[in-house]
């Protein structure tokens, strides 16, 4: 794991990430911060299940994980992101167990708008959801 990227080090990023109660409730943690990507992990929680028949997580939780990973990837890798301007999410298969792993990569760092892409994978590396966000700096 790289301890330093272009923007902020892993401890600075972790402190920023854990300011918000929602992020703490999700149980987010930084798994890796490298030169080109940020990987967040989220443990499985029964409270995120919206379909008890198959035990799958609510799409809003996956969307939030994509959103947060993109925003923090931009901040970690040298950009400035304060709010989401636009976001698209594709769901590829149900998330039925954890931990969930979100891999965020910066597409473009801009003065006003930055873009990031995120993939969410299960513990076996299967793609669960993917998305792209535009963030206001």
PDB file of C-alpha atoms in Angstrom:
ATOM      1  CA  UNK A   1       0.000   0.000   0.000  1.00  0.00           C
ATOM      2  CA  UNK A   2       1.303   3.393  -0.956  1.00  0.00           C
ATOM      3  CA  UNK A   3       1.174   5.793   1.991  1.00  0.00           C
ATOM      4  CA  UNK A   4       1.378   8.952  -0.133  1.00  0.00           C
ATOM      5  CA  UNK A   5      -0.331  10.045  -3.314  1.00  0.00           C
ATOM      6  CA  UNK A   6      -0.231  13.353  -5.176  1.00  0.00           C
ATOM      7  CA  UNK A   7      -2.831  15.059  -2.951  1.00  0.00           C
ATOM      8  CA  UNK A   8      -2.846  13.915   0.669  1.00  0.00           C
ATOM      9  CA  UNK A   9      -1.446  11.039   2.656  1.00  0.00           C
ATOM     10  CA  UNK A  10      -3.539   8.129   3.865  1.00  0.00           C
ATOM     11  CA  UNK A  11      -3.932   9.397   7.443  1.00  0.00           C
ATOM     12  CA  UNK A  12      -5.118  12.843   6.294  1.00  0.00           C
ATOM     13  CA  UNK A  13      -7.601  11.186   3.979  1.00  0.00           C
ATOM     14  CA  UNK A  14      -8.834   8.768   6.669  1.00  0.00           C
ATOM     15  CA  UNK A  15      -9.409  11.680   9.074  1.00  0.00           C
ATOM     16  CA  UNK A  16     -11.410  13.538   6.409  1.00  0.00           C
ATOM     17  CA  UNK A  17     -13.400  10.442   5.489  1.00  0.00           C
ATOM     18  CA  UNK A  18     -14.408   9.689   9.071  1.00  0.00           C
ATOM     19  CA  UNK A  19     -15.713  13.190   9.880  1.00  0.00           C
ATOM     20  CA  UNK A  20     -19.159  12.342   8.505  1.00  0.00           C
ATOM     21  CA  UNK A  21     -21.444  10.139  10.658  1.00  0.00           C
ATOM     22  CA  UNK A  22     -22.845   8.419   7.531  1.00  0.00           C
ATOM     23  CA  UNK A  23     -19.342   7.340   6.476  1.00  0.00           C
ATOM     24  CA  UNK A  24     -18.676   5.964   9.958  1.00  0.00           C
ATOM     25  CA  UNK A  25     -22.040   4.135   9.925  1.00  0.00           C
ATOM     26  CA  UNK A  26     -21.098   2.537   6.604  1.00  0.00           C
ATOM     27  CA  UNK A  27     -17.845   1.402   8.222  1.00  0.00           C
ATOM     28  CA  UNK A  28     -15.721   2.798   5.405  1.00  0.00           C
ATOM     29  CA  UNK A  29     -11.985   2.247   5.546  1.00  0.00           C
ATOM     30  CA  UNK A  30      -9.152   2.992   3.175  1.00  0.00           C
ATOM     31  CA  UNK A  31      -7.723  -0.255   1.864  1.00  0.00           C
ATOM     32  CA  UNK A  32      -5.225   1.352  -0.486  1.00  0.00           C
ATOM     33  CA  UNK A  33      -4.136   4.756  -1.715  1.00  0.00           C
ATOM     34  CA  UNK A  34      -1.891   4.609  -4.772  1.00  0.00           C
ATOM     35  CA  UNK A  35      -0.743   7.026  -7.460  1.00  0.00           C
ATOM     36  CA  UNK A  36      -3.767   6.429  -9.678  1.00  0.00           C
ATOM     37  CA  UNK A  37      -6.495   4.966  -7.466  1.00  0.00           C
ATOM     38  CA  UNK A  38      -8.186   4.883  -4.115  1.00  0.00           C
ATOM     39  CA  UNK A  39      -9.673   1.666  -2.769  1.00  0.00           C
ATOM     40  CA  UNK A  40     -12.289   1.858  -0.019  1.00  0.00           C
ATOM     41  CA  UNK A  41     -13.715  -1.144   1.787  1.00  0.00           C
ATOM     42  CA  UNK A  42     -17.052  -1.442   3.496  1.00  0.00           C
ATOM     43  CA  UNK A  43     -18.029  -4.331   5.745  1.00  0.00           C
ATOM     44  CA  UNK A  44     -21.324  -6.112   5.188  1.00  0.00           C
ATOM     45  CA  UNK A  45     -24.196  -4.963   7.407  1.00  0.00           C
ATOM     46  CA  UNK A  46     -27.627  -6.566   7.640  1.00  0.00           C
ATOM     47  CA  UNK A  47     -29.137  -3.057   7.686  1.00  0.00           C
ATOM     48  CA  UNK A  48     -28.191  -2.496   4.015  1.00  0.00           C
ATOM     49  CA  UNK A  49     -30.264  -5.456   2.767  1.00  0.00           C
ATOM     50  CA  UNK A  50     -33.350  -4.346   0.846  1.00  0.00           C
ATOM     51  CA  UNK A  51     -34.331  -7.675  -0.711  1.00  0.00           C
ATOM     52  CA  UNK A  52     -34.467 -10.270   2.079  1.00  0.00           C
ATOM     53  CA  UNK A  53     -35.428 -13.052  -0.362  1.00  0.00           C
ATOM     54  CA  UNK A  54     -31.965 -13.013  -1.941  1.00  0.00           C
ATOM     55  CA  UNK A  55     -30.240 -10.947   0.766  1.00  0.00           C
ATOM     56  CA  UNK A  56     -29.051  -8.192  -1.558  1.00  0.00           C
ATOM     57  CA  UNK A  57     -27.929  -4.697  -0.640  1.00  0.00           C
ATOM     58  CA  UNK A  58     -29.986  -1.650  -1.573  1.00  0.00           C
ATOM     59  CA  UNK A  59     -28.797   0.084  -4.736  1.00  0.00           C
ATOM     60  CA  UNK A  60     -28.682   3.385  -2.867  1.00  0.00           C
ATOM     61  CA  UNK A  61     -25.910   2.019  -0.654  1.00  0.00           C
ATOM     62  CA  UNK A  62     -23.921   0.929  -3.699  1.00  0.00           C
ATOM     63  CA  UNK A  63     -24.559   4.332  -5.297  1.00  0.00           C
ATOM     64  CA  UNK A  64     -23.368   6.109  -2.156  1.00  0.00           C
ATOM     65  CA  UNK A  65     -20.228   3.983  -2.119  1.00  0.00           C
ATOM     66  CA  UNK A  66     -19.532   4.869  -5.767  1.00  0.00           C
ATOM     67  CA  UNK A  67     -20.181   8.553  -5.056  1.00  0.00           C
ATOM     68  CA  UNK A  68     -17.963   8.716  -1.970  1.00  0.00           C
ATOM     69  CA  UNK A  69     -15.122   6.745  -3.533  1.00  0.00           C
ATOM     70  CA  UNK A  70     -15.044   9.048  -6.562  1.00  0.00           C
ATOM     71  CA  UNK A  71     -15.136  12.204  -4.447  1.00  0.00           C
ATOM     72  CA  UNK A  72     -12.377  11.037  -2.102  1.00  0.00           C
ATOM     73  CA  UNK A  73     -10.257   9.700  -4.979  1.00  0.00           C
ATOM     74  CA  UNK A  74     -10.237  13.192  -6.494  1.00  0.00           C
ATOM     75  CA  UNK A  75      -9.336  14.791  -3.160  1.00  0.00           C
ATOM     76  CA  UNK A  76      -6.659  12.200  -2.435  1.00  0.00           C
ATOM     77  CA  UNK A  77      -5.029  12.406  -5.842  1.00  0.00           C
ATOM     78  CA  UNK A  78      -4.505  16.155  -6.050  1.00  0.00           C
ATOM     79  CA  UNK A  79      -7.879  17.623  -6.967  1.00  0.00           C
ATOM     80  CA  UNK A  80     -10.624  19.367  -5.085  1.00  0.00           C
ATOM     81  CA  UNK A  81     -14.105  17.862  -4.804  1.00  0.00           C
ATOM     82  CA  UNK A  82     -16.717  19.268  -2.430  1.00  0.00           C
ATOM     83  CA  UNK A  83     -20.022  18.132  -3.905  1.00  0.00           C
ATOM     84  CA  UNK A  84     -21.433  15.836  -6.564  1.00  0.00           C
ATOM     85  CA  UNK A  85     -22.703  17.604  -9.691  1.00  0.00           C
ATOM     86  CA  UNK A  86     -23.736  14.512 -11.648  1.00  0.00           C
ATOM     87  CA  UNK A  87     -23.485  10.752 -11.276  1.00  0.00           C
ATOM     88  CA  UNK A  88     -24.343   7.633 -13.243  1.00  0.00           C
ATOM     89  CA  UNK A  89     -24.495   4.116 -11.778  1.00  0.00           C
ATOM     90  CA  UNK A  90     -24.838   0.737 -13.476  1.00  0.00           C
ATOM     91  CA  UNK A  91     -25.782  -2.327 -11.437  1.00  0.00           C
ATOM     92  CA  UNK A  92     -24.243  -5.526 -12.791  1.00  0.00           C
ATOM     93  CA  UNK A  93     -25.209  -8.171 -10.204  1.00  0.00           C
ATOM     94  CA  UNK A  94     -26.744  -8.222  -6.714  1.00  0.00           C
ATOM     95  CA  UNK A  95     -24.450  -7.520  -3.790  1.00  0.00           C
ATOM     96  CA  UNK A  96     -25.251 -10.370  -1.397  1.00  0.00           C
ATOM     97  CA  UNK A  97     -22.231 -10.507   0.898  1.00  0.00           C
ATOM     98  CA  UNK A  98     -19.257  -8.484   1.950  1.00  0.00           C
ATOM     99  CA  UNK A  99     -16.966  -6.864   2.388  1.00  0.00           C
ATOM    100  CA  UNK A 100     -17.586  -4.554  -0.546  1.00  0.00           C
ATOM    101  CA  UNK A 101     -14.532  -3.106  -2.267  1.00  0.00           C
ATOM    102  CA  UNK A 102     -14.769   0.176  -4.211  1.00  0.00           C
ATOM    103  CA  UNK A 103     -11.948   1.057  -6.598  1.00  0.00           C
ATOM    104  CA  UNK A 104     -11.943   4.702  -7.638  1.00  0.00           C
ATOM    105  CA  UNK A 105      -9.835   6.223 -10.412  1.00  0.00           C
ATOM    106  CA  UNK A 106      -9.617   9.855 -11.423  1.00  0.00           C
ATOM    107  CA  UNK A 107     -10.538  10.472 -15.047  1.00  0.00           C
ATOM    108  CA  UNK A 108      -9.944  14.237 -15.068  1.00  0.00           C
ATOM    109  CA  UNK A 109      -8.842  16.793 -12.512  1.00  0.00           C
ATOM    110  CA  UNK A 110     -10.306  20.180 -13.408  1.00  0.00           C
ATOM    111  CA  UNK A 111     -10.430  23.654 -11.910  1.00  0.00           C
ATOM    112  CA  UNK A 112     -14.219  23.619 -11.547  1.00  0.00           C
ATOM    113  CA  UNK A 113     -15.326  20.059 -12.333  1.00  0.00           C
ATOM    114  CA  UNK A 114     -13.421  16.803 -11.841  1.00  0.00           C
ATOM    115  CA  UNK A 115     -14.462  13.330 -13.009  1.00  0.00           C
ATOM    116  CA  UNK A 116     -13.905   9.939 -11.356  1.00  0.00           C
ATOM    117  CA  UNK A 117     -14.934   6.347 -12.128  1.00  0.00           C
ATOM    118  CA  UNK A 118     -15.576   3.680  -9.508  1.00  0.00           C
ATOM    119  CA  UNK A 119     -16.072  -0.088  -9.606  1.00  0.00           C
ATOM    120  CA  UNK A 120     -17.570  -2.041  -6.716  1.00  0.00           C
ATOM    121  CA  UNK A 121     -16.467  -5.643  -6.361  1.00  0.00           C
ATOM    122  CA  UNK A 122     -17.362  -8.410  -3.935  1.00  0.00           C
ATOM    123  CA  UNK A 123     -14.802 -10.392  -1.921  1.00  0.00           C
ATOM    124  CA  UNK A 124     -14.231 -12.681  -4.935  1.00  0.00           C
ATOM    125  CA  UNK A 125     -13.488  -9.754  -7.261  1.00  0.00           C
ATOM    126  CA  UNK A 126     -16.791  -9.969  -9.164  1.00  0.00           C
ATOM    127  CA  UNK A 127     -18.111  -6.671 -10.521  1.00  0.00           C
ATOM    128  CA  UNK A 128     -21.286  -5.641  -8.693  1.00  0.00           C
ATOM    129  CA  UNK A 129     -21.741  -2.037  -9.807  1.00  0.00           C
ATOM    130  CA  UNK A 130     -19.858   0.710 -11.577  1.00  0.00           C
ATOM    131  CA  UNK A 131     -20.307   4.407 -12.009  1.00  0.00           C
ATOM    132  CA  UNK A 132     -18.926   7.770 -12.936  1.00  0.00           C
ATOM    133  CA  UNK A 133     -19.326  11.050 -11.122  1.00  0.00           C
ATOM    134  CA  UNK A 134     -18.698  14.702 -11.831  1.00  0.00           C
ATOM    135  CA  UNK A 135     -17.656  16.691  -8.763  1.00  0.00           C
ATOM    136  CA  UNK A 136     -17.570  20.430  -8.116  1.00  0.00           C
ATOM    137  CA  UNK A 137     -14.285  21.705  -6.702  1.00  0.00           C
TER     138      UNK A 137
END
